[in-house]
Each structure stands twice: as structure tokens, then as C-alpha cells.
Amino acid sequence: MKWNTLVAASGLFAPSTALLRFGCARLTVQRLDPLVNPGQIPSAHLHQIIGGNSFNVSMDIAKHDLPTLSTCTSCQFSEDFSNYWTAVLYFRARNGTFKRVPQIPQQGIESTQGGMMVYYMSDALFDTAQKSKVTAFKPGFRMLVGDSSYSSRDQARDYRQLTYTCMENSASRSPESIGFPKGPCKMAIMANHRFPTCWDGVNLDTPNHRDHVAYPEVGTFESGGRCPSTHPVKIPQILLETVWDTSKFNKKEDWPTDGSQPFVWSSGDSTGFSSHADYVFGWKGDSLQKAMDGHTYVSAPMLKTQSIAEQNKCIVPDMVKEPIDGWLPKLPGDVMVK
Ligand SMILES: *[C@@H]1O[C@H](CO)[C@@H](O)[C@H](O)[C@H]1NC(C)=O
Ligand SMILES: *[C@@H]1O[C@H](CO)[C@@H](O)[C@H](O)[C@H]1NC(C)=O
């Protein structure tokens, strides 16, 4: 079934399934990374962050309680004070200057300022039954998927399902590629970040922010693969979709003469293989677990929501204060393209 058909039809489904899908506006775009570079202003490369406004230079696992410290969230579900972030996409012109690629909010979240579509799933996106029991994250939980230092297809194999969709139109959801699309995409490039779905059941974090989570032992989350014995607890599949409006940069005469594609992540990666995303759990109380147990699909009547105008109002101050827009001679942080 096509995703669009599914969304259109979902309002009619009997309430017997569990999948959350909601928009979060941009909270801030700046060079901070409280997971990988805590305490460091600025961090290595530029990120776009969504979620609760307690996001800060440091978010100490023992002291930083996101729902308590936040006074607002940029997400539609107003009990979600989590933070989610990814790198930022830039266009590199022939003359070597860079321009930040704007974003297109998806259907239903049209007036959000930038941001992402966020999913929490019990089972594969297209499985309307969503029958599997999942354990929601605990306060303090955080994780990182992908590796900003990667630049080859072989390295990218460490992470399943960090992909790109070359969008012809707003309904395009396939095919997905592991590297950046090689040719111009008529509408946009969608970055898809799927996090691992098995947890060791013990650690809220690990030094590399990765070892406490794992992929299914066999198959994939989509195929219902079992979690390995080392990481036996099935957690929701988080998927972040970010639609980058690359259509403004599709003129052939602006693309590199050597036939390569012109987009780079703010981490300097021109291959797309360094795709990565960070998550710090911050749902209020047991609201996420209740929602995952709630047997709904897309809509979630048990959760509190807020208007897009309220979402857009939630921002955190710019602590780095450096130019990130206009034609820049270098990527923020003087990051070199590799
Ligand atoms: C960030 O942390 C600093 C130092 O603890 C604090 O003074 C500031 O208010 C925090 N900012 C936000 C937006 O919470
Ligand atoms: C570099 O190229 C871009 C895109 O063609 C153009 O808009 C910009 O003015 C150029 N900058 C310089 C310094 O030539």
C-alpha cells in the first residue's frame, strides 16, 4: 500500500493499532552537541535540533530532567520534551561557496518552521496492526545512530536503514539509497534516520552512545526480527524524516563538472555515508508508554497536542552566534569537505 493512501485511510481504521507520527518544528540550528561534545561551545559541526527547550550545551544524564527543565516543545505532542538532532544539508556551488538547503514541512505540518516528521512504531510502518509490545525509553536514555566520520559504503553497512529518498513529489517514499542521490531530485531529498530497536535493558547510555542498543539478530525491525540475547528489550522504532528542498539547486550548470553531486552534510561529508542522528528521551511521565500501549494508528487521542503556532514559538537562544546562512566561504566551523 502507498503511504499516502495509508494516511488518508488511517482516520477510518478501528482503534486496534499503535503508531505515532507527528511533526516537530525546528527548535534551533547551531553548532552544539550535548551527547558527543558535552560542554563544548561550539561543537564540531552544525546540527538542526527539534523538541524540548531544555536542550543545552550539556545535558548531564543524572541532573538534566528534560520534562522538568523544559517550558515548551517544538513537537505537536506537547508531552514530548525529547531532543532529536541531525546534521544540516548544504549546497556547494562551483565557486566553492556553500548555502544551507531550506526544508519543506510535510503534509499536515505545512506551517511548521523547518523541522522533522517523527515516528514511534511497534512494528513496520506499513503494518497497520502494530501488535508488538514495545518498552518505552526510561528517563535519561539517549542514543546515537550513524557515524559522522564515515565516508564509504562499506563503513555505512554498520548501520541499517540510514537512507535517502530522491523525491519526485510529496508522495515519493522509494527507492531509498544509502549514499546521496547521484542526480537531481525533482522535489527534494528526504533523509531517513531509523534508530536501532533493541536495548540491553540496563544502560541508559554507553561511552559511544551506541553499545546499549542493537539491531535485531535476524532480519530487520520491519520483518519482525528477534532482538539478540545481549539486547533483549524491544524498544519503539524511532524514524526521523527530514525533507531538504534541493529543488532550488537543480540547475545543471551549477553542478560539479566532474559529474558528482553538489550536496554536503555540515560535517563535510559529500558521500552521504556519514548520516547520523541523536536522541535524548524526554517524554513526560509514562505518556510515551501509554501511547505505545494505546492501540492507535497515527492519531493518539490519549496524548496532549498543541497548535503549530505554539510549536513554532518554542526556540532556544543561539549560543554560538556564527553565520550559517547566505553564501558562505566555508562550512560553519571551517569544516573541510571530504
Ligand atoms: C543552559 O545552561 C546554562 C548553564 O547551566 C544555563 O545558565 C542556561 O540557562 C541554560 N539555557 C537554557 C536555554 O536552558
Ligand atoms: C558563487 O556561486 C553562487 C551560485 O552560483 C553565487 O550565487 C554566488 O554569488 C557566487 N559567489 C561568489 C563569491 O562568486
Short mmCIF file of C-alpha atoms and ligand atoms in Angstrom, two decimals:
data_model
loop_
_atom_site.label_atom_id
_atom_site.label_comp_id
_atom_site.label_asym_id
_atom_site.label_seq_id
_atom_site.Cartn_x
_atom_site.Cartn_y
_atom_site.Cartn_z
CA MET A 1 0.00 0.00 0.00
CA LYS A 2 1.22 3.51 -0.74
CA TRP A 3 1.97 5.66 2.28
CA ASN A 4 -0.44 8.42 1.14
CA THR A 5 -3.33 6.02 0.80
CA LEU A 6 -2.49 4.73 4.22
CA VAL A 7 -2.53 8.15 5.86
CA ALA A 8 -5.74 9.11 4.11
CA ALA A 9 -7.39 5.90 5.20
CA SER A 10 -6.00 5.80 8.71
CA GLY A 11 -8.70 8.01 10.17
CA LEU A 12 -11.19 5.27 9.36
CA PHE A 13 -9.35 2.39 10.99
CA ALA A 14 -10.82 0.78 14.06
CA PRO A 15 -8.64 1.65 17.07
CA SER A 16 -6.59 -1.51 17.32
CA THR A 17 -3.09 -0.44 16.35
CA ALA A 18 -0.20 1.66 17.73
CA LEU A 19 1.98 4.00 15.74
CA LEU A 20 2.76 7.66 16.44
CA ARG A 21 3.50 10.10 13.65
CA PHE A 22 3.90 13.78 14.43
CA GLY A 23 5.67 16.92 13.32
CA CYS A 24 8.25 18.85 15.30
CA ALA A 25 9.30 22.33 14.22
CA ARG A 26 12.90 23.49 14.29
CA LEU A 27 13.94 24.32 17.85
CA THR A 28 17.31 25.71 16.86
CA VAL A 29 20.11 25.30 14.32
CA GLN A 30 23.51 25.74 15.86
CA ARG A 31 26.88 24.09 16.48
CA LEU A 32 26.06 22.22 19.69
CA ASP A 33 26.14 18.52 20.54
CA PRO A 34 25.48 17.72 24.22
CA LEU A 35 25.96 13.99 23.54
CA VAL A 36 29.22 13.83 21.61
CA ASN A 37 30.77 17.19 22.63
CA PRO A 38 29.18 17.99 26.03
CA GLY A 39 30.17 21.38 27.42
CA GLN A 40 31.74 22.43 24.16
CA ILE A 41 30.67 25.72 22.55
CA PRO A 42 30.84 25.37 19.63
CA SER A 43 30.78 21.66 18.81
CA ALA A 44 32.42 20.15 15.72
CA HIS A 45 29.65 20.69 13.18
CA LEU A 46 26.24 22.26 12.73
CA HIS A 47 23.06 20.48 13.83
CA GLN A 48 19.35 21.02 13.48
CA ILE A 49 17.60 20.25 16.77
CA ILE A 50 13.91 19.67 17.49
CA GLY A 51 11.95 19.06 20.70
CA GLY A 52 12.02 20.50 24.24
CA ASN A 53 13.70 23.79 25.04
CA SER A 54 15.86 22.39 27.84
CA PHE A 55 18.30 21.47 25.06
CA ASN A 56 21.66 22.87 26.12
CA VAL A 57 25.43 22.68 25.73
CA SER A 58 25.49 19.93 28.35
CA MET A 59 22.66 17.59 29.31
CA ASP A 60 24.08 15.61 32.21
CA ILE A 61 22.34 12.25 32.41
CA ALA A 62 21.94 12.42 36.21
CA LYS A 63 20.87 16.04 36.52
CA HIS A 64 19.12 17.07 33.33
CA ASP A 65 15.47 16.07 33.50
CA LEU A 66 14.05 17.25 30.19
CA PRO A 67 10.33 17.39 31.10
CA THR A 68 11.09 19.37 34.29
CA LEU A 69 13.59 21.79 32.78
CA SER A 70 11.68 22.46 29.54
CA THR A 71 8.99 25.13 29.40
CA CYS A 72 7.93 24.28 25.83
CA THR A 73 8.47 21.83 23.00
CA SER A 74 8.51 22.30 19.23
CA CYS A 75 6.65 18.98 18.81
CA GLN A 76 2.95 18.51 18.15
CA PHE A 77 2.62 16.16 21.13
CA SER A 78 3.16 18.62 23.96
CA GLU A 79 4.31 15.96 26.46
CA ASP A 80 7.33 15.15 24.30
CA PHE A 81 10.26 17.22 25.57
CA SER A 82 12.80 14.85 23.99
CA ASN A 83 15.51 16.21 21.72
CA TYR A 84 16.32 14.84 18.30
CA TRP A 85 19.04 16.20 16.04
CA THR A 86 20.81 15.59 12.74
CA ALA A 87 23.45 17.33 10.66
CA VAL A 88 22.38 20.10 8.27
CA LEU A 89 22.48 19.91 4.47
CA TYR A 90 24.45 22.44 2.42
CA PHE A 91 24.77 23.03 -1.33
CA ARG A 92 28.31 23.58 -2.57
CA ALA A 93 28.47 25.87 -5.61
CA ARG A 94 31.07 25.58 -8.37
CA ASN A 95 32.86 28.60 -6.95
CA GLY A 96 33.32 26.71 -3.68
CA THR A 97 30.83 28.66 -1.57
CA PHE A 98 28.10 26.98 0.50
CA LYS A 99 24.41 27.64 1.05
CA ARG A 100 22.18 25.98 3.63
CA VAL A 101 19.43 23.94 1.96
CA PRO A 102 15.96 25.02 3.17
CA GLN A 103 13.39 22.47 4.29
CA ILE A 104 9.88 21.58 3.22
CA PRO A 105 7.48 20.62 6.01
CA GLN A 106 5.44 17.55 5.13
CA GLN A 107 1.73 17.26 4.53
CA GLY A 108 -0.21 18.14 7.67
CA ILE A 109 2.61 20.16 9.22
CA GLU A 110 2.86 22.70 6.42
CA SER A 111 3.33 25.79 8.53
CA THR A 112 5.98 24.43 10.84
CA GLN A 113 9.31 26.18 10.55
CA GLY A 114 11.60 23.50 9.19
CA GLY A 115 11.80 20.53 11.48
CA MET A 116 11.12 16.83 11.03
CA MET A 117 8.42 14.21 11.00
CA VAL A 118 8.89 11.83 13.94
CA TYR A 119 7.61 8.26 14.19
CA TYR A 120 7.46 5.82 17.08
CA MET A 121 6.43 2.36 15.89
CA SER A 122 5.65 -1.02 17.41
CA ASP A 123 6.00 -2.72 14.04
CA ALA A 124 6.90 -1.78 10.46
CA LEU A 125 5.41 1.46 9.18
CA PHE A 126 3.09 -0.27 6.75
CA ASP A 127 1.82 -2.81 9.27
CA THR A 128 -1.46 -1.28 10.34
CA ALA A 129 -1.89 -3.90 13.08
CA GLN A 130 1.11 -2.65 15.15
CA LYS A 131 0.64 -5.58 17.52
CA SER A 132 4.10 -5.96 19.05
CA LYS A 133 4.65 -4.92 22.63
CA VAL A 134 7.44 -2.37 22.98
CA THR A 135 9.05 -0.93 26.09
CA ALA A 136 9.28 2.86 26.13
CA PHE A 137 12.61 4.51 26.93
CA LYS A 138 13.48 5.39 30.53
CA PRO A 139 14.35 8.89 31.80
CA GLY A 140 17.99 9.61 30.95
CA PHE A 141 18.02 7.31 27.92
CA ARG A 142 19.94 8.58 24.92
CA MET A 143 21.48 7.10 21.79
CA LEU A 144 23.32 7.93 18.62
CA VAL A 145 22.92 6.22 15.26
CA GLY A 146 25.37 6.57 12.38
CA ASP A 147 28.91 7.92 12.38
CA SER A 148 29.89 11.43 11.27
CA SER A 149 33.37 10.21 10.32
CA TYR A 150 32.19 7.63 7.79
CA SER A 151 32.73 8.18 4.08
CA SER A 152 32.40 4.76 2.41
CA ARG A 153 29.61 2.35 1.58
CA ASP A 154 31.43 -0.37 3.50
CA GLN A 155 31.50 1.66 6.71
CA ALA A 156 27.85 2.63 6.24
CA ARG A 157 26.95 -1.09 6.43
CA ASP A 158 27.40 -0.86 10.23
CA TYR A 159 24.08 0.95 10.34
CA ARG A 160 21.00 -0.44 8.76
CA GLN A 161 18.42 1.89 7.37
CA LEU A 162 20.02 5.31 7.36
CA THR A 163 18.83 6.30 3.91
CA TYR A 164 17.84 8.99 1.41
CA THR A 165 14.79 9.22 -0.81
CA CYS A 166 15.08 11.17 -4.07
CA MET A 167 11.64 12.78 -4.07
CA GLU A 168 9.83 13.32 -7.37
CA ASN A 169 6.79 14.60 -5.48
CA SER A 170 5.44 14.69 -1.94
CA ALA A 171 4.29 11.05 -2.10
CA SER A 172 7.71 9.63 -3.08
CA ARG A 173 8.95 7.13 -0.50
CA SER A 174 11.11 4.83 -2.60
CA PRO A 175 13.61 3.80 -3.68
CA GLU A 176 15.90 4.58 -0.75
CA SER A 177 19.65 4.92 -1.21
CA ILE A 178 22.48 4.66 1.31
CA GLY A 179 24.53 7.47 -0.22
CA PHE A 180 23.29 10.82 -1.50
CA PRO A 181 21.16 10.52 -4.67
CA LYS A 182 23.51 10.80 -7.67
CA GLY A 183 21.30 13.01 -9.86
CA PRO A 184 18.96 15.95 -9.28
CA CYS A 185 15.77 15.16 -7.35
CA LYS A 186 12.78 16.99 -8.75
CA MET A 187 11.19 17.97 -5.44
CA ALA A 188 13.59 17.28 -2.58
CA ILE A 189 15.91 14.86 -0.81
CA MET A 190 14.40 13.17 2.21
CA ALA A 191 16.83 11.97 4.88
CA ASN A 192 15.53 8.94 6.79
CA HIS A 193 17.06 8.16 10.18
CA ARG A 194 15.92 4.91 11.78
CA PHE A 195 17.36 4.09 15.20
CA PRO A 196 18.17 0.59 16.48
CA THR A 197 15.24 -1.16 18.18
CA CYS A 198 16.79 -3.49 20.77
CA TRP A 199 18.05 -2.34 24.19
CA ASP A 200 20.27 -4.09 26.74
CA GLY A 201 17.66 -3.28 29.38
CA VAL A 202 20.29 -1.87 31.74
CA ASN A 203 22.25 1.09 30.42
CA LEU A 204 20.65 4.44 29.69
CA ASP A 205 23.80 5.36 27.76
CA THR A 206 27.26 3.97 26.97
CA PRO A 207 30.51 5.85 26.24
CA ASN A 208 30.00 5.72 22.46
CA HIS A 209 26.22 6.23 22.88
CA ARG A 210 25.66 3.11 20.76
CA ASP A 211 26.61 -0.08 22.59
CA HIS A 212 23.49 -0.26 24.76
CA VAL A 213 21.31 -0.62 21.66
CA ALA A 214 21.40 -3.09 18.78
CA TYR A 215 19.60 -4.19 15.65
CA PRO A 216 17.51 -7.36 15.53
CA GLU A 217 19.55 -10.57 15.46
CA VAL A 218 17.80 -11.82 12.38
CA GLY A 219 16.05 -9.87 9.66
CA THR A 220 15.06 -6.31 10.35
CA PHE A 221 12.63 -4.44 12.53
CA GLU A 222 10.31 -4.42 9.50
CA SER A 223 10.42 -8.18 9.13
CA GLY A 224 9.81 -8.67 12.86
CA GLY A 225 13.38 -9.81 13.58
CA ARG A 226 14.10 -11.04 17.11
CA CYS A 227 16.25 -8.95 19.44
CA PRO A 228 19.63 -10.57 20.31
CA SER A 229 20.07 -12.06 23.80
CA THR A 230 22.58 -9.30 24.64
CA HIS A 231 19.91 -6.66 23.91
CA PRO A 232 16.65 -8.46 24.63
CA VAL A 233 14.31 -5.50 25.19
CA LYS A 234 12.33 -4.36 22.17
CA ILE A 235 12.06 -0.56 22.10
CA PRO A 236 9.97 1.51 19.68
CA GLN A 237 11.40 2.14 16.23
CA ILE A 238 12.11 5.86 16.02
CA LEU A 239 12.19 7.21 12.49
CA LEU A 240 13.03 10.83 11.65
CA GLU A 241 12.17 12.16 8.21
CA THR A 242 13.69 15.47 7.12
CA VAL A 243 12.80 16.89 3.72
CA TRP A 244 15.54 19.08 2.25
CA ASP A 245 14.38 21.40 -0.53
CA THR A 246 17.17 20.72 -3.01
CA SER A 247 14.94 21.73 -5.97
CA LYS A 248 16.37 25.25 -5.75
CA PHE A 249 19.78 23.85 -6.65
CA ASN A 250 18.93 21.61 -9.58
CA LYS A 251 20.37 23.68 -12.42
CA LYS A 252 22.81 21.53 -14.31
CA GLU A 253 25.19 24.42 -14.90
CA ASP A 254 25.57 24.80 -11.10
CA TRP A 255 26.54 21.14 -10.54
CA PRO A 256 30.16 19.97 -10.42
CA THR A 257 31.75 19.48 -13.83
CA ASP A 258 33.10 16.04 -12.82
CA GLY A 259 29.57 14.61 -12.65
CA SER A 260 29.44 14.31 -8.86
CA GLN A 261 26.54 15.66 -6.82
CA PRO A 262 26.80 19.01 -5.01
CA PHE A 263 25.28 18.41 -1.56
CA VAL A 264 27.31 18.04 1.63
CA TRP A 265 26.39 17.46 5.25
CA SER A 266 27.54 20.14 7.70
CA SER A 267 30.08 17.51 8.86
CA GLY A 268 31.83 17.89 5.49
CA ASP A 269 30.62 14.62 4.02
CA SER A 270 29.81 14.68 0.30
CA THR A 271 29.01 10.95 0.07
CA GLY A 272 26.02 10.75 2.41
CA PHE A 273 27.53 7.75 4.23
CA SER A 274 28.11 9.79 7.42
CA SER A 275 24.40 10.24 8.03
CA HIS A 276 23.75 10.28 11.79
CA ALA A 277 21.12 11.29 14.31
CA ASP A 278 20.96 11.73 18.08
CA TYR A 279 18.12 11.13 20.51
CA VAL A 280 17.68 12.13 24.15
CA PHE A 281 14.47 10.75 25.62
CA GLY A 282 12.29 13.32 27.37
CA TRP A 283 8.62 12.31 27.39
CA LYS A 284 6.70 13.38 30.47
CA GLY A 285 5.95 10.62 32.99
CA ASP A 286 4.67 7.47 31.33
CA SER A 287 2.97 9.29 28.44
CA LEU A 288 5.04 7.52 25.78
CA GLN A 289 4.46 4.05 27.21
CA LYS A 290 0.73 4.76 27.47
CA ALA A 291 0.67 5.95 23.88
CA MET A 292 2.57 2.88 22.65
CA ASP A 293 0.10 0.67 24.51
CA GLY A 294 -2.80 2.73 23.27
CA HIS A 295 -3.76 0.79 20.15
CA THR A 296 -3.99 3.75 17.81
CA TYR A 297 -2.57 4.42 14.38
CA VAL A 298 -1.16 7.91 13.63
CA SER A 299 -3.75 9.72 15.74
CA ALA A 300 -3.20 9.36 19.50
CA PRO A 301 -6.17 10.71 21.45
CA MET A 302 -4.55 9.88 24.78
CA LEU A 303 -1.77 12.41 24.14
CA LYS A 304 -1.99 16.18 24.58
CA THR A 305 -1.37 18.20 21.43
CA GLN A 306 -0.61 21.83 20.68
CA SER A 307 -1.06 24.08 17.64
CA ILE A 308 1.62 24.61 15.01
CA ALA A 309 1.76 28.28 16.08
CA GLU A 310 2.71 27.10 19.59
CA GLN A 311 5.27 24.65 18.16
CA ASN A 312 6.91 27.41 16.12
CA LYS A 313 7.17 29.66 19.19
CA CYS A 314 9.38 27.18 21.02
CA ILE A 315 13.01 28.02 20.34
CA VAL A 316 16.29 28.03 22.25
CA PRO A 317 18.64 31.02 22.06
CA ASP A 318 21.57 30.97 19.70
CA MET A 319 24.55 30.34 21.95
CA VAL A 320 27.16 30.06 19.20
CA LYS A 321 26.34 33.16 17.14
CA GLU A 322 28.03 32.48 13.83
CA PRO A 323 26.75 32.88 10.28
CA ILE A 324 25.04 29.77 8.93
CA ASP A 325 23.08 31.29 6.03
CA GLY A 326 23.80 33.18 2.82
CA TRP A 327 26.70 32.15 0.58
CA LEU A 328 29.40 31.07 3.00
CA PRO A 329 33.07 30.76 2.01
CA LYS A 330 33.37 27.79 4.39
CA LEU A 331 31.08 25.41 6.25
CA PRO A 332 30.38 26.52 9.84
CA GLY A 333 33.37 25.54 11.99
CA ASP A 334 35.68 25.65 8.92
CA VAL A 335 34.77 22.01 8.37
CA MET A 336 36.58 20.66 5.29
CA VAL A 337 34.64 18.78 2.61
CA LYS A 338 35.76 15.17 2.30
C1 LIG B 1 21.92 26.29 29.65
O1 LIG B 1 22.76 26.01 30.71
C2 LIG B 1 23.28 27.16 31.35
C3 LIG B 1 24.32 26.70 32.36
O2 LIG B 1 23.81 25.74 33.20
C4 LIG B 1 22.13 27.94 31.97
O3 LIG B 1 22.59 29.11 32.58
C5 LIG B 1 21.13 28.32 30.87
O4 LIG B 1 20.02 28.94 31.41
C6 LIG B 1 20.71 27.08 30.10
N1 LIG B 1 19.94 27.50 28.94
C7 LIG B 1 18.75 27.04 28.66
C8 LIG B 1 18.13 27.54 27.41
O5 LIG B 1 18.16 26.24 29.39
C1 LIG B 2 29.14 31.60 -6.01
O1 LIG B 2 28.14 30.91 -6.70
C2 LIG B 2 26.81 31.17 -6.30
C3 LIG B 2 25.89 30.23 -7.06
O2 LIG B 2 26.10 30.31 -8.42
C4 LIG B 2 26.51 32.64 -6.47
O3 LIG B 2 25.17 32.94 -6.12
C5 LIG B 2 27.46 33.44 -5.65
O4 LIG B 2 27.25 34.82 -5.84
C6 LIG B 2 28.89 33.11 -6.02
N1 LIG B 2 29.80 33.75 -5.11
C7 LIG B 2 30.96 34.32 -5.49
C8 LIG B 2 31.77 34.94 -4.40
O5 LIG B 2 31.31 34.32 -6.64
#
